[in-house]
Amino acid sequence: MRVYGTEPDFLEYSGLTEMPPGLSKRLRDASLHVEALTVGCVYYTDAQGYPSDEETLEAFERATYERVLEAMEEEKFSFDNVSIGGVSYSSYQRINKSESTDSPVYQVLRIYGLLPGKPQTWRR
């Protein structure tokens, strides 16, 4: 399995001072996510399947780091409890940006030319 990035490089990229728990797994999962997004892309690879062009490899690394940061953000949630008399209401909401084309992962891949530009909607 290809992993696009290292723990020390992630810390430098993110500006974090402490290693997040499970960072190795997060990097593997994020790398899979980036590979899934770039299935239709055409680029040269080395014998192990990594992009051979430095700029393309940098795009994969940056997108991987952005996906790890998104995943860490998605773990945050809001939870509200309201009680009136004997009636209770609970609400739980997760943050999920990874499916949006506004996601930093998509933005990085677009900037490096690996994904087409953001879809535009035209109205008459």
C-alpha atoms as one frame of an Amber mdcrd trajectory, in Angstrom:
protein
   0.000   0.000   0.000   1.262   3.456  -0.919   1.307   6.147   1.762   1.828
   9.697   0.552   3.564  11.365   3.455   5.395  10.832   6.695   4.591  11.649
  10.302   7.403  14.251  10.683   6.431  15.938   7.406   2.780  16.018   8.482
   3.731  17.735  11.749   5.723  20.325   9.817   2.912  20.836   7.263   0.160
  21.117   9.867   2.061  23.206  12.382   1.060  20.807  15.162   3.561  20.337
  17.954   2.366  16.926  19.165   1.858  13.728  17.218  -1.905  13.043  16.934
  -2.929   9.563  18.096  -3.153   7.033  15.294  -1.356   9.247  12.774   0.090
   6.283  10.829  -3.407   4.900  10.210  -4.726   8.365   9.384  -1.991   8.788
   6.751  -2.822   5.379   5.237  -6.558   6.154   5.150  -5.969   9.616   3.699
  -3.666   8.166   1.030  -6.412   5.743  -0.015  -8.861   8.637  -0.181  -6.508
  10.621  -2.436  -5.914   7.594  -4.666  -9.669   7.102  -5.010 -10.100  10.742
  -6.063  -7.347  10.472  -8.678  -8.314   7.154 -10.283  -8.972   8.836 -13.641
  -5.812  10.959 -13.595  -2.934  10.282 -15.966   0.599  10.643 -14.588   3.881
   8.744 -14.728   4.744   6.428 -11.851   7.836   4.694 -10.539   8.113   0.925
 -10.041   6.211   1.116  -6.724   3.324   3.109  -8.229   4.215   6.488  -6.711
   4.068   9.525  -9.015   7.520   9.945 -10.564   7.099  13.666 -11.199   8.086
  15.675  -8.097   5.234  18.158  -8.492   2.624  15.409  -8.804   4.079  13.608
  -5.798   3.941  16.879  -3.846   0.255  17.241  -4.777  -0.480  13.729  -3.480
   1.392  14.472  -0.236  -0.325  17.816   0.360  -3.755  16.368  -0.438  -3.045
  13.501   1.984  -2.100  15.927   4.757  -5.227  18.004   4.085  -7.366  14.848
   4.297  -5.798  13.953   7.664  -6.590  17.464   8.919 -10.171  17.126   7.638
 -10.564  13.753   9.349  -9.340  15.249  12.609 -11.868  18.084  12.223 -14.666
  15.618  11.421 -14.115  13.970  14.783 -15.348  17.141  16.422 -19.068  17.204
  16.956 -21.777  19.138  18.675 -24.171  17.529  21.085 -27.158  19.375  22.504
 -29.489  18.235  25.239 -32.715  20.014  26.051 -35.005  18.998  28.898 -38.400
  20.526  29.607 -40.278  18.876  32.398 -40.262  15.146  31.687 -39.447  15.516
  27.967 -35.852  15.324  26.704 -34.417  15.994  23.267 -30.888  15.167  22.129
 -29.150  16.246  18.939 -25.832  15.012  17.581 -24.165  16.492  14.516 -20.903
  15.457  12.846 -18.895  17.730  10.624 -18.182  16.114   7.245 -16.386  18.222
   4.626 -14.609  15.459   2.715 -17.522  14.893   0.320 -17.632  18.557  -0.707
 -15.756  19.735  -3.779 -14.861  22.814  -1.689 -12.769  20.528   0.505  -9.062
  21.456   0.760  -8.231  18.002  -0.629 -10.091  18.781  -3.858  -8.599  22.288
  -3.940  -5.023  20.982  -3.739  -5.625  18.412  -6.474  -7.262  21.070  -8.694
  -4.411  23.552  -8.163  -1.886  20.929  -9.282  -4.021  20.124 -12.334  -4.958
  16.601 -11.252  -8.696  17.314 -11.053 -10.775  19.524 -13.330 -11.883  22.926
 -12.095 -14.830  23.308  -9.757 -18.097  22.606 -11.565 -19.982  25.765 -12.449
 -23.757  26.119 -12.586 -25.198  28.518 -15.128 -28.745  29.847 -14.982 -30.701
  31.830 -17.518
